[in-house]
Coordinates of C-alpha atoms in Angstrom, one line a residue:
Chain A
X1 CA 30.6 -66.7 76.8
X2 CA 30.8 -62.7 76.5
X3 CA 32.3 -62.5 73.3
X4 CA 30.2 -59.8 72.2
X5 CA 31.9 -56.8 73.7
X6 CA 35.2 -57.9 72.2
X7 CA 33.5 -58.5 68.9
X8 CA 31.9 -54.9 69.1
X9 CA 35.0 -53.3 69.8
X10 CA 36.6 -55.0 66.9
X11 CA 34.0 -53.9 64.6
X12 CA 34.2 -50.3 65.7
X13 CA 38.0 -50.3 64.3
X14 CA 36.7 -51.7 61.2
X15 CA 34.1 -49.1 61.0
X16 CA 36.7 -46.3 61.7
X17 CA 38.7 -47.3 58.6
X18 CA 35.3 -48.0 56.5
X19 CA 35.5 -46.5 52.9
X20 CA 33.1 -48.8 51.0
X21 CA 29.9 -47.1 52.0
X22 CA 28.6 -46.3 48.3
X23 CA 28.6 -49.9 46.9
X24 CA 25.7 -50.9 45.0
X25 CA 23.8 -54.0 45.9
X26 CA 24.0 -56.0 42.8
X27 CA 27.4 -57.7 42.8
X28 CA 30.1 -56.1 40.5
X29 CA 31.4 -59.5 39.1
X30 CA 27.7 -60.8 38.5
X31 CA 29.0 -64.0 40.6
X32 CA 27.5 -66.0 43.6
X33 CA 29.7 -68.4 45.8
X34 CA 27.9 -71.3 47.4
X35 CA 30.2 -73.1 50.1
X36 CA 30.7 -74.6 53.2
X37 CA 30.3 -72.9 56.6
X38 CA 33.8 -74.2 57.5
X39 CA 35.9 -71.8 59.6
X40 CA 39.0 -72.8 57.5
X41 CA 37.2 -71.3 54.4
X42 CA 37.4 -67.6 53.5
X43 CA 35.8 -67.4 49.8
X44 CA 36.5 -63.9 49.2
X45 CA 40.3 -64.3 50.0
X46 CA 40.4 -67.6 48.4
X47 CA 39.0 -66.2 44.8
X48 CA 40.8 -62.8 45.0
X49 CA 37.5 -61.2 45.2
X50 CA 36.9 -57.5 46.8
X51 CA 33.9 -56.3 48.8
X52 CA 30.9 -55.7 46.6
X53 CA 32.0 -58.4 44.0
X54 CA 29.9 -61.5 44.9
X55 CA 27.0 -63.1 46.8
X56 CA 28.2 -65.5 49.2
X57 CA 26.1 -68.4 50.3
X58 CA 27.3 -70.7 52.9
X59 CA 25.8 -73.7 54.8
X60 CA 26.9 -76.9 56.2
X61 CA 28.8 -78.9 53.4
X62 CA 28.0 -76.1 50.8
X63 CA 24.9 -78.1 49.7
X64 CA 22.6 -77.0 47.1
X65 CA 19.8 -77.0 49.6
X66 CA 16.2 -75.5 49.1
X67 CA 17.5 -72.5 50.8
X68 CA 20.6 -72.1 48.7
X69 CA 18.2 -72.4 45.6
X70 CA 16.0 -69.5 47.4
X71 CA 19.1 -67.4 47.6
X72 CA 20.3 -68.1 44.3
X73 CA 16.9 -67.6 42.6
X74 CA 16.6 -64.6 44.2
X75 CA 20.1 -63.2 43.2
X76 CA 19.4 -64.4 39.6
X77 CA 16.2 -62.6 39.3
X78 CA 16.9 -59.6 41.5
X79 CA 20.4 -58.8 41.4
X80 CA 21.9 -59.9 38.0
X81 CA 23.8 -63.1 39.1
X82 CA 25.1 -64.7 35.9
X83 CA 27.5 -67.2 37.3
X84 CA 27.4 -69.7 40.3
X85 CA 30.3 -71.6 41.9
X86 CA 29.8 -74.5 43.9
X87 CA 32.8 -74.9 46.1
X88 CA 33.2 -78.1 48.5
X89 CA 36.3 -78.7 50.5
X90 CA 38.8 -81.5 51.7
X91 CA 38.4 -82.8 55.2
X92 CA 34.6 -81.9 55.4
X93 CA 32.8 -83.3 58.5
X94 CA 29.5 -83.9 56.6
X95 CA 31.4 -86.4 54.1
X96 CA 31.1 -89.9 54.5
X97 CA 28.8 -89.9 57.3
X98 CA 25.1 -90.9 57.1
X99 CA 22.0 -89.1 58.4
X100 CA 21.4 -91.8 61.2
X101 CA 24.9 -91.1 62.8
X102 CA 24.6 -87.4 62.5
X103 CA 21.0 -87.6 64.4
X104 CA 22.7 -89.9 66.9
X105 CA 25.3 -87.2 67.7
X106 CA 22.7 -84.6 67.9
X107 CA 20.3 -86.5 70.0
X108 CA 23.5 -87.4 72.2
X109 CA 24.1 -83.8 72.7
X110 CA 20.6 -83.1 73.6
X111 CA 18.7 -82.1 70.4
X112 CA 15.0 -83.3 69.8
X113 CA 15.3 -84.6 66.3
X114 CA 12.6 -86.5 64.4
X115 CA 13.8 -89.9 63.1
X116 CA 14.4 -89.2 59.3
X117 CA 15.4 -85.5 59.6
X118 CA 17.6 -85.0 56.9
X119 CA 21.2 -83.1 57.4
X120 CA 22.4 -83.5 53.9
X121 CA 25.6 -85.3 54.4
X122 CA 27.9 -85.6 51.4
X123 CA 28.6 -88.7 49.5
X124 CA 32.1 -90.2 50.2
X125 CA 33.5 -89.1 46.9
X126 CA 34.1 -85.3 46.9
X127 CA 33.6 -85.0 43.1
X128 CA 30.4 -86.7 43.2
X129 CA 29.2 -84.5 45.9
X130 CA 30.0 -81.3 43.9
X131 CA 28.5 -83.0 40.7
X132 CA 25.3 -83.8 42.7
X133 CA 24.9 -80.2 43.9
X134 CA 25.9 -78.4 40.4
X135 CA 23.5 -80.6 38.7
X136 CA 20.7 -79.9 41.1
X137 CA 21.3 -76.0 40.7
X138 CA 21.4 -76.6 36.9
X139 CA 18.1 -78.4 36.8
X140 CA 15.9 -76.7 39.4
X141 CA 13.0 -74.9 38.0
X142 CA 13.0 -72.1 40.9
X143 CA 16.1 -70.6 39.4
X144 CA 15.4 -68.5 36.3
X145 CA 17.2 -69.7 33.1
X146 CA 20.6 -68.4 32.2
X147 CA 22.7 -69.2 35.3
X148 CA 26.0 -70.6 34.5
X149 CA 27.0 -73.3 37.3
X150 CA 30.6 -74.4 37.9
X151 CA 31.7 -76.9 40.5
X152 CA 35.2 -76.8 42.3
X153 CA 37.1 -78.3 45.2
X154 CA 39.0 -76.5 47.8
X155 CA 41.8 -78.1 49.8
X156 CA 42.0 -76.8 53.3
X157 CA 45.8 -77.8 53.5
X158 CA 47.1 -76.0 50.6
X159 CA 44.6 -73.1 49.7
X160 CA 44.1 -74.4 46.2
X161 CA 41.0 -74.6 44.3
X162 CA 40.5 -77.4 41.5
X163 CA 37.9 -77.3 38.8
X164 CA 35.4 -80.5 38.6
X165 CA 34.4 -81.3 35.3
X166 CA 30.7 -81.7 34.6
Chain B
X1 CA 30.9 -65.2 31.0
X2 CA 34.3 -67.1 31.3
X3 CA 34.9 -65.7 35.1
X4 CA 36.4 -69.0 35.9
X5 CA 40.0 -68.6 34.4
X6 CA 40.6 -65.3 36.1
X7 CA 39.3 -66.8 39.4
X8 CA 41.5 -69.6 39.2
X9 CA 44.3 -67.4 38.5
X10 CA 43.8 -65.2 41.4
X11 CA 43.4 -68.5 43.5
X12 CA 46.8 -69.7 42.6
X13 CA 48.2 -66.4 44.0
X14 CA 46.3 -67.0 47.2
X15 CA 47.7 -70.4 47.3
X16 CA 51.2 -69.3 46.9
X17 CA 51.1 -67.2 49.8
X18 CA 48.7 -69.6 52.0
X19 CA 50.3 -70.5 55.6
X20 CA 47.1 -71.6 57.2
X21 CA 47.2 -75.3 56.4
X22 CA 47.2 -76.8 59.8
X23 CA 44.0 -75.2 61.3
X24 CA 41.8 -77.8 63.0
X25 CA 38.1 -77.8 61.9
X26 CA 36.3 -76.7 65.2
X27 CA 36.2 -72.8 65.2
X28 CA 38.8 -71.2 67.4
X29 CA 36.5 -68.9 68.9
X30 CA 33.4 -71.2 69.2
X31 CA 31.7 -68.9 67.2
X32 CA 29.0 -69.0 64.4
X33 CA 27.8 -66.1 62.4
X34 CA 24.5 -66.2 60.5
X35 CA 24.2 -63.2 57.9
X36 CA 22.9 -62.3 54.5
X37 CA 24.6 -63.2 51.2
X38 CA 24.8 -59.6 50.5
X39 CA 28.0 -58.6 48.4
X40 CA 28.4 -55.6 50.6
X41 CA 28.8 -57.6 53.7
X42 CA 32.2 -59.4 54.7
X43 CA 31.3 -61.0 58.1
X44 CA 35.0 -61.9 58.9
X45 CA 36.4 -58.5 58.2
X46 CA 33.6 -56.7 60.0
X47 CA 34.1 -58.7 63.3
X48 CA 37.9 -58.5 63.1
X49 CA 37.8 -62.5 62.7
X50 CA 40.8 -64.4 61.6
X51 CA 40.6 -67.7 59.2
X52 CA 39.8 -70.5 61.5
X53 CA 37.8 -68.3 64.3
X54 CA 34.1 -69.0 63.2
X55 CA 31.5 -70.8 61.1
X56 CA 29.9 -68.4 58.7
X57 CA 26.3 -69.4 57.4
X58 CA 24.8 -67.1 55.0
X59 CA 21.6 -67.0 52.8
X60 CA 19.3 -64.2 51.3
X61 CA 18.4 -62.1 54.1
X62 CA 20.4 -63.9 56.8
X63 CA 17.4 -65.8 57.7
X64 CA 17.0 -68.4 60.5
X65 CA 16.0 -70.9 57.7
X66 CA 15.7 -74.6 58.1
X67 CA 18.9 -75.1 56.5
X68 CA 20.7 -72.3 58.9
X69 CA 19.4 -74.3 61.6
X70 CA 20.7 -77.7 60.2
X71 CA 24.0 -75.9 60.0
X72 CA 24.0 -74.4 63.5
X73 CA 22.8 -77.7 64.9
X74 CA 25.7 -79.6 63.3
X75 CA 27.9 -76.9 64.5
X76 CA 26.9 -77.2 68.1
X77 CA 26.9 -81.0 68.2
X78 CA 30.1 -81.8 66.3
X79 CA 32.1 -78.7 66.3
X80 CA 31.8 -76.9 69.5
X81 CA 29.8 -73.9 68.6
X82 CA 28.9 -72.1 71.8
X83 CA 27.6 -68.8 70.5
X84 CA 25.8 -67.5 67.4
X85 CA 25.6 -64.0 65.8
X86 CA 22.4 -63.4 63.9
X87 CA 23.4 -60.2 61.6
X88 CA 20.8 -58.4 59.3
X89 CA 21.9 -55.5 57.2
X90 CA 20.3 -52.1 56.1
X91 CA 19.1 -51.7 52.5
X92 CA 18.3 -55.3 52.2
X93 CA 16.3 -56.5 49.1
X94 CA 14.2 -58.9 51.1
X95 CA 12.9 -56.2 53.4
X96 CA 9.4 -55.0 53.1
X97 CA 8.4 -57.0 49.9
X98 CA 5.9 -59.8 50.4
X99 CA 6.2 -63.4 48.8
X100 CA 3.9 -62.7 45.9
X101 CA 5.8 -59.8 44.7
X102 CA 9.0 -61.9 45.0
X103 CA 7.4 -64.9 43.1
X104 CA 6.2 -62.6 40.3
X105 CA 9.7 -61.2 39.9
X106 CA 11.1 -64.7 39.5
X107 CA 8.2 -65.9 37.2
X108 CA 8.9 -62.8 35.1
X109 CA 12.5 -63.7 34.9
X110 CA 11.5 -67.4 33.7
X111 CA 11.6 -69.4 36.7
X112 CA 8.7 -71.9 37.4
X113 CA 7.6 -71.5 41.0
X114 CA 4.6 -72.9 43.0
X115 CA 2.1 -70.6 44.0
X116 CA 2.9 -70.0 47.7
X117 CA 6.6 -70.9 47.7
X118 CA 8.0 -69.3 50.6
X119 CA 11.1 -66.8 49.9
X120 CA 11.3 -65.8 53.7
X121 CA 11.0 -62.2 53.1
X122 CA 11.8 -59.7 56.2
X123 CA 9.4 -57.7 58.0
X124 CA 9.5 -54.0 57.3
X125 CA 11.2 -53.5 60.9
X126 CA 14.9 -54.4 60.6
X127 CA 14.7 -55.0 64.4
X128 CA 11.9 -57.2 64.4
X129 CA 13.4 -59.3 61.5
X130 CA 16.3 -59.9 63.8
X131 CA 14.3 -60.6 66.9
X132 CA 12.3 -63.0 65.0
X133 CA 15.1 -65.1 63.8
X134 CA 16.9 -64.9 67.1
X135 CA 13.7 -66.4 68.7
X136 CA 13.5 -69.0 66.2
X137 CA 17.1 -70.2 67.0
X138 CA 16.5 -70.0 70.7
X139 CA 13.5 -72.0 70.5
X140 CA 14.1 -74.8 67.8
X141 CA 14.5 -78.1 69.6
X142 CA 16.9 -79.2 66.6
X143 CA 19.7 -77.1 68.0
X144 CA 21.3 -79.0 71.1
X145 CA 20.8 -76.7 74.2
X146 CA 23.7 -74.1 75.4
X147 CA 24.1 -72.0 72.3
X148 CA 23.9 -68.3 73.2
X149 CA 22.2 -66.3 70.2
X150 CA 22.9 -62.8 69.7
X151 CA 21.1 -60.3 67.3
X152 CA 22.9 -57.4 65.3
X153 CA 22.2 -54.9 62.7
X154 CA 25.0 -54.0 60.2
X155 CA 25.0 -50.7 58.5
X156 CA 26.3 -51.1 54.6
X157 CA 26.8 -47.6 54.6
X158 CA 29.0 -47.1 57.7
X159 CA 30.3 -50.6 58.3
X160 CA 28.9 -50.2 62.0
X161 CA 27.3 -53.1 63.8
X162 CA 24.7 -52.3 66.4
X163 CA 23.3 -55.2 68.9
X164 CA 19.6 -55.5 69.0
X165 CA 18.0 -56.0 72.5
X166 CA 16.1 -59.2 73.1

């Protein structure tokens, strides 16, 4: 695995053409996107966003985890975030599995995982998972008030987003 | 704040030109990138990666949080991740502040935050922060063995990456 030299060479080409060195830290569109780490999702392109437009928070499943809440709370308090989008996607490997099965897969792969460690699997219904995470972001006292939160579903086959009603 | 209709219109244009509907879930380059949510960082472009190449995990600071570890552990066990890059960046608002100051800013903005809530601020030295997070990923028993972890620094002014020696 010596991917690193090839990646650094690709970065040198990126840096040569780089012309966005004067962007400010606060996102131009006062937006944060919370979505899955999945390789088939490129949230900036999916939403037509430019560099500098939005915070992007990603984890397995696009869950409203404690860490996602930490990130959104800081974005709201320090960097002017006014809107957050929660985007789950079709064909997610975290949907419809349970924590016991996930733990078994990790232990099988050689990890040392405590018995009830929570991997935040998604419920079988994609809409239900989105609503759960939207509700968590709307109700946590850790995020300063005034953040609008919307839920969306991304279809990895079509590239299309659909809003989930609250 | 009715950003949503404009974003959905931009997505409709993306979906019209979308031609990547047959990508498999496992990242083509067996790669995961952990970096900051900062709006000035577009990890795919920075590394010359295509849709489908890599998992992308992002949070405030690009920290090796419990949630980032959850995500990498699942990527390693279920989706064949072999290499992880930890990328912190220059001018990060989480560097050189302490948890008390962050908590004060959140409380000032109206959040209700327990006294010693940890916002995972970064140490003053950017290299030290990267080394801390690389070490955490290399030593956690939750990630199945065999994941190569590299640390990098991204300069938001130049677009350039630099490797951090372990």
